[in-house]
Short mmCIF file of C-alpha atoms in Angstrom, two decimals:
data_model
loop_
_atom_site.label_atom_id
_atom_site.label_comp_id
_atom_site.label_asym_id
_atom_site.label_seq_id
_atom_site.Cartn_x
_atom_site.Cartn_y
_atom_site.Cartn_z
CA UNK A 1 -34.11 -18.78 -30.96
CA UNK A 2 -30.32 -19.00 -31.18
CA UNK A 3 -29.94 -15.45 -29.86
CA UNK A 4 -32.27 -16.21 -26.94
CA UNK A 5 -30.23 -19.27 -26.01
CA UNK A 6 -26.98 -17.26 -26.19
CA UNK A 7 -28.55 -14.51 -24.01
CA UNK A 8 -29.63 -16.94 -21.28
CA UNK A 9 -26.30 -18.78 -21.46
CA UNK A 10 -24.49 -15.47 -20.90
CA UNK A 11 -26.73 -14.66 -17.90
CA UNK A 12 -26.08 -18.10 -16.43
CA UNK A 13 -22.30 -17.68 -16.84
CA UNK A 14 -22.36 -14.19 -15.24
CA UNK A 15 -24.42 -15.46 -12.30
CA UNK A 16 -22.03 -18.37 -11.85
CA UNK A 17 -19.02 -16.02 -11.83
CA UNK A 18 -20.51 -13.39 -9.51
CA UNK A 19 -21.79 -16.03 -7.11
CA UNK A 20 -18.14 -16.98 -6.53
CA UNK A 21 -16.91 -13.40 -6.04
CA UNK A 22 -16.01 -12.71 -2.40
CA UNK A 23 -15.94 -9.31 -0.70
CA UNK A 24 -13.46 -8.74 2.11
CA UNK A 25 -12.60 -6.13 4.71
CA UNK A 26 -9.20 -5.96 6.40
CA UNK A 27 -7.08 -3.96 8.83
CA UNK A 28 -3.83 -4.23 10.71
CA UNK A 29 -0.66 -2.65 12.12
CA UNK A 30 2.52 -2.03 10.16
CA UNK A 31 5.96 -0.48 10.32
CA UNK A 32 6.90 2.06 7.68
CA UNK A 33 10.50 2.89 6.84
CA UNK A 34 12.60 4.61 4.22
CA UNK A 35 15.93 4.37 2.43
CA UNK A 36 17.22 7.96 2.52
CA UNK A 37 20.37 9.17 0.81
CA UNK A 38 21.89 12.55 -0.04
CA UNK A 39 24.35 12.60 -2.95
CA UNK A 40 24.67 8.79 -2.63
CA UNK A 41 25.41 9.05 1.10
CA UNK A 42 22.98 7.00 3.21
CA UNK A 43 21.37 8.84 6.14
CA UNK A 44 20.47 7.16 9.47
CA UNK A 45 16.73 6.41 9.65
CA UNK A 46 14.18 4.92 12.07
CA UNK A 47 10.92 3.13 11.32
CA UNK A 48 7.51 4.37 12.47
CA UNK A 49 4.48 2.37 13.56
CA UNK A 50 1.22 2.89 11.71
CA UNK A 51 -2.00 1.19 10.70
CA UNK A 52 -4.07 0.46 7.61
CA UNK A 53 -7.59 -0.67 6.70
CA UNK A 54 -9.50 -1.31 3.52
CA UNK A 55 -11.72 -3.52 1.42
CA UNK A 56 -11.39 -5.66 -1.67
CA UNK A 57 -12.61 -8.56 -3.77
CA UNK A 58 -11.46 -12.06 -4.59
CA UNK A 59 -12.57 -12.85 -8.13
CA UNK A 60 -12.06 -16.31 -9.72
CA UNK A 61 -9.85 -16.26 -12.78
CA UNK A 62 -8.61 -19.75 -13.55
CA UNK A 63 -8.05 -22.69 -11.23
CA UNK A 64 -6.07 -21.49 -8.22
CA UNK A 65 -5.50 -18.05 -9.77
CA UNK A 66 -7.67 -15.11 -8.64
CA UNK A 67 -7.87 -11.38 -9.35
CA UNK A 68 -7.78 -9.57 -6.00
CA UNK A 69 -8.25 -5.79 -6.32
CA UNK A 70 -8.48 -3.64 -3.19
CA UNK A 71 -8.44 -0.07 -1.94
CA UNK A 72 -7.11 0.96 1.46
CA UNK A 73 -5.98 3.80 3.72
CA UNK A 74 -2.54 3.77 5.38
CA UNK A 75 -0.83 6.05 7.88
CA UNK A 76 2.88 6.04 7.12
CA UNK A 77 6.03 8.03 7.82
CA UNK A 78 9.73 7.93 8.67
CA UNK A 79 12.40 9.49 10.88
CA UNK A 80 15.79 10.55 9.55
CA UNK A 81 18.97 12.18 10.93
CA UNK A 82 21.01 14.34 8.54
CA UNK A 83 24.79 14.38 8.35
CA UNK A 84 24.69 16.80 5.40
CA UNK A 85 22.22 19.40 4.07
CA UNK A 86 18.91 18.14 2.68
CA UNK A 87 16.17 20.03 0.87
CA UNK A 88 13.43 19.19 1.43
CA UNK A 89 12.84 19.80 4.27
CA UNK A 90 15.41 22.59 4.85
CA UNK A 91 19.13 23.04 4.20
CA UNK A 92 19.59 23.86 7.91
CA UNK A 93 17.59 20.84 9.15
CA UNK A 94 19.46 18.28 11.26
CA UNK A 95 16.61 15.74 11.33
CA UNK A 96 13.05 15.14 10.15
CA UNK A 97 10.03 13.24 11.50
CA UNK A 98 7.27 12.79 8.92
CA UNK A 99 3.75 11.37 9.05
CA UNK A 100 1.62 11.13 5.92
CA UNK A 101 -1.75 9.67 5.02
CA UNK A 102 -2.33 7.86 1.75
CA UNK A 103 -4.79 5.87 -0.32
CA UNK A 104 -3.50 2.68 -1.96
CA UNK A 105 -5.11 1.06 -5.00
CA UNK A 106 -3.92 -2.54 -5.41
CA UNK A 107 -4.72 -4.72 -8.47
CA UNK A 108 -3.19 -7.96 -7.15
CA UNK A 109 -3.09 -11.52 -8.40
CA UNK A 110 -3.70 -14.22 -5.78
CA UNK A 111 -2.42 -17.78 -5.98
CA UNK A 112 -4.10 -20.27 -3.63
CA UNK A 113 -1.63 -23.00 -2.70
CA UNK A 114 -4.45 -25.53 -2.29
CA UNK A 115 -8.03 -26.01 -3.46
CA UNK A 116 -9.09 -26.83 0.13
CA UNK A 117 -11.17 -24.26 2.03
CA UNK A 118 -8.36 -23.91 4.58
CA UNK A 119 -5.30 -22.97 2.56
CA UNK A 120 -2.20 -20.84 2.25
CA UNK A 121 -1.98 -18.19 -0.46
CA UNK A 122 0.41 -15.76 -2.12
CA UNK A 123 -0.52 -12.32 -3.48
CA UNK A 124 1.70 -10.19 -5.70
CA UNK A 125 1.30 -7.07 -7.75
CA UNK A 126 1.71 -3.29 -7.97
CA UNK A 127 0.31 -0.79 -5.50
CA UNK A 128 -0.61 2.72 -6.69
CA UNK A 129 -0.06 5.14 -3.80
CA UNK A 130 -1.67 8.58 -3.47
CA UNK A 131 -0.67 10.78 -0.50
CA UNK A 132 -3.55 12.93 0.75
CA UNK A 133 -1.67 15.09 3.26
CA UNK A 134 1.28 14.96 5.60
CA UNK A 135 3.09 16.69 8.49
CA UNK A 136 6.79 17.04 9.21
CA UNK A 137 8.68 18.08 12.34
CA UNK A 138 12.37 18.96 12.31
CA UNK A 139 15.08 20.83 14.19
CA UNK A 140 17.34 23.43 12.59
CA UNK A 141 21.06 23.83 13.23
CA UNK A 142 20.18 27.27 14.61
CA UNK A 143 18.17 25.63 17.43
CA UNK A 144 14.73 26.42 16.00
CA UNK A 145 12.01 23.73 15.90
CA UNK A 146 9.70 23.59 12.86
CA UNK A 147 6.35 21.80 12.56
CA UNK A 148 4.49 22.24 9.28
CA UNK A 149 2.45 20.58 6.55
CA UNK A 150 4.51 18.75 3.95
CA UNK A 151 4.65 20.52 0.57
CA UNK A 152 3.76 18.38 -2.45
CA UNK A 153 4.34 19.10 -6.12
CA UNK A 154 5.01 17.31 -9.40
CA UNK A 155 8.12 19.44 -10.06
CA UNK A 156 9.70 20.09 -6.63
CA UNK A 157 9.40 19.38 -2.90
CA UNK A 158 7.76 16.00 -2.11
CA UNK A 159 5.99 13.78 -4.62
CA UNK A 160 2.38 12.88 -3.92
CA UNK A 161 2.27 9.78 -6.17
CA UNK A 162 4.20 6.53 -6.15
CA UNK A 163 4.09 2.99 -7.48
CA UNK A 164 5.16 0.16 -5.18
CA UNK A 165 5.69 -3.58 -5.50
CA UNK A 166 3.95 -5.79 -2.94
CA UNK A 167 4.23 -9.41 -1.83
CA UNK A 168 1.87 -11.11 0.63
CA UNK A 169 1.87 -14.56 2.22
CA UNK A 170 -1.14 -15.66 4.22
CA UNK A 171 -3.86 -18.12 5.21
CA UNK A 172 -7.63 -18.35 4.60
CA UNK A 173 -10.08 -20.45 6.66
CA UNK A 174 -13.47 -22.07 6.07
CA UNK A 175 -15.07 -19.33 8.19
CA UNK A 176 -13.76 -16.67 5.84
CA UNK A 177 -11.01 -15.42 8.16
CA UNK A 178 -7.81 -14.12 6.56
CA UNK A 179 -4.37 -13.40 8.01
CA UNK A 180 -1.26 -12.46 6.08
CA UNK A 181 2.14 -10.83 6.33
CA UNK A 182 3.28 -8.46 3.61
CA UNK A 183 6.11 -6.28 2.36
CA UNK A 184 5.77 -3.15 0.20
CA UNK A 185 8.65 -1.37 -1.53
CA UNK A 186 8.36 1.94 -3.41
CA UNK A 187 9.85 2.10 -6.90
CA UNK A 188 10.03 5.91 -7.09
CA UNK A 189 11.73 8.50 -4.90
CA UNK A 190 9.34 10.57 -2.79
CA UNK A 191 11.48 13.64 -3.52
CA UNK A 192 10.85 15.75 -6.64
CA UNK A 193 13.32 18.51 -5.81
CA UNK A 194 16.21 18.78 -8.29
CA UNK A 195 19.50 17.70 -6.67
CA UNK A 196 17.51 16.76 -3.57
CA UNK A 197 17.65 13.54 -1.53
CA UNK A 198 16.57 10.08 -2.69
CA UNK A 199 13.67 8.83 -0.54
CA UNK A 200 12.45 5.28 -1.20
CA UNK A 201 9.73 4.25 1.21
CA UNK A 202 8.84 0.73 2.35
CA UNK A 203 6.29 -0.90 4.65
CA UNK A 204 5.81 -4.29 6.29
CA UNK A 205 3.18 -5.65 8.64
CA UNK A 206 0.42 -8.08 9.54
CA UNK A 207 -3.17 -7.89 8.29
CA UNK A 208 -6.37 -9.54 9.57
CA UNK A 209 -9.41 -9.79 7.31
CA UNK A 210 -12.83 -11.33 6.84
CA UNK A 211 -14.87 -12.36 3.81
CA UNK A 212 -18.43 -11.07 4.14
CA UNK A 213 -21.74 -12.39 2.88
CA UNK A 214 -21.06 -16.09 2.45
CA UNK A 215 -19.21 -18.92 4.12
CA UNK A 216 -16.44 -20.57 2.13
CA UNK A 217 -17.04 -24.08 0.85
#
């Protein structure tokens, strides 16, 4: 009898938890940039516009604290002018314009700043970034123009994997609408080439989202 009561109590608790779990979809524009240096000398760079979209959950943890995991796609890139040789992309390159496509896995913590249905919130946490493919376009000092796929490796050329830190500040409504601004900063250089440049990527933008399936109370 005791085991039966424990079993049904566990089912009740699980149902109570999952009934409060919210599923969201989101998308938005962003600007991606980079901090690019060669032998500690900063290179001039320009940001590039891109977009992202994804889906995630808001899972109650304790009080105003929630676990908010998500997965998303992002189109990112950067532009850079070289005042000294850089490999990658090429020791004769005078500039580079990159575009790459990545999947981000984000196990965030969310802090609601009020228990009201309409409220501000803060999200923080790491973002695990996986580049699927990329293209780069650059001019050589010889006058030749190169357009090619970016070369990725764990030992040289560009790195496919990164870990970033993310902060978000936004607002949720009773109708399940979400809007937030965010900033992402990479913690690892995108370059794996020995004695190559340091490439630390960043991204900032605005995101619109919607909770699906149920209206917030």
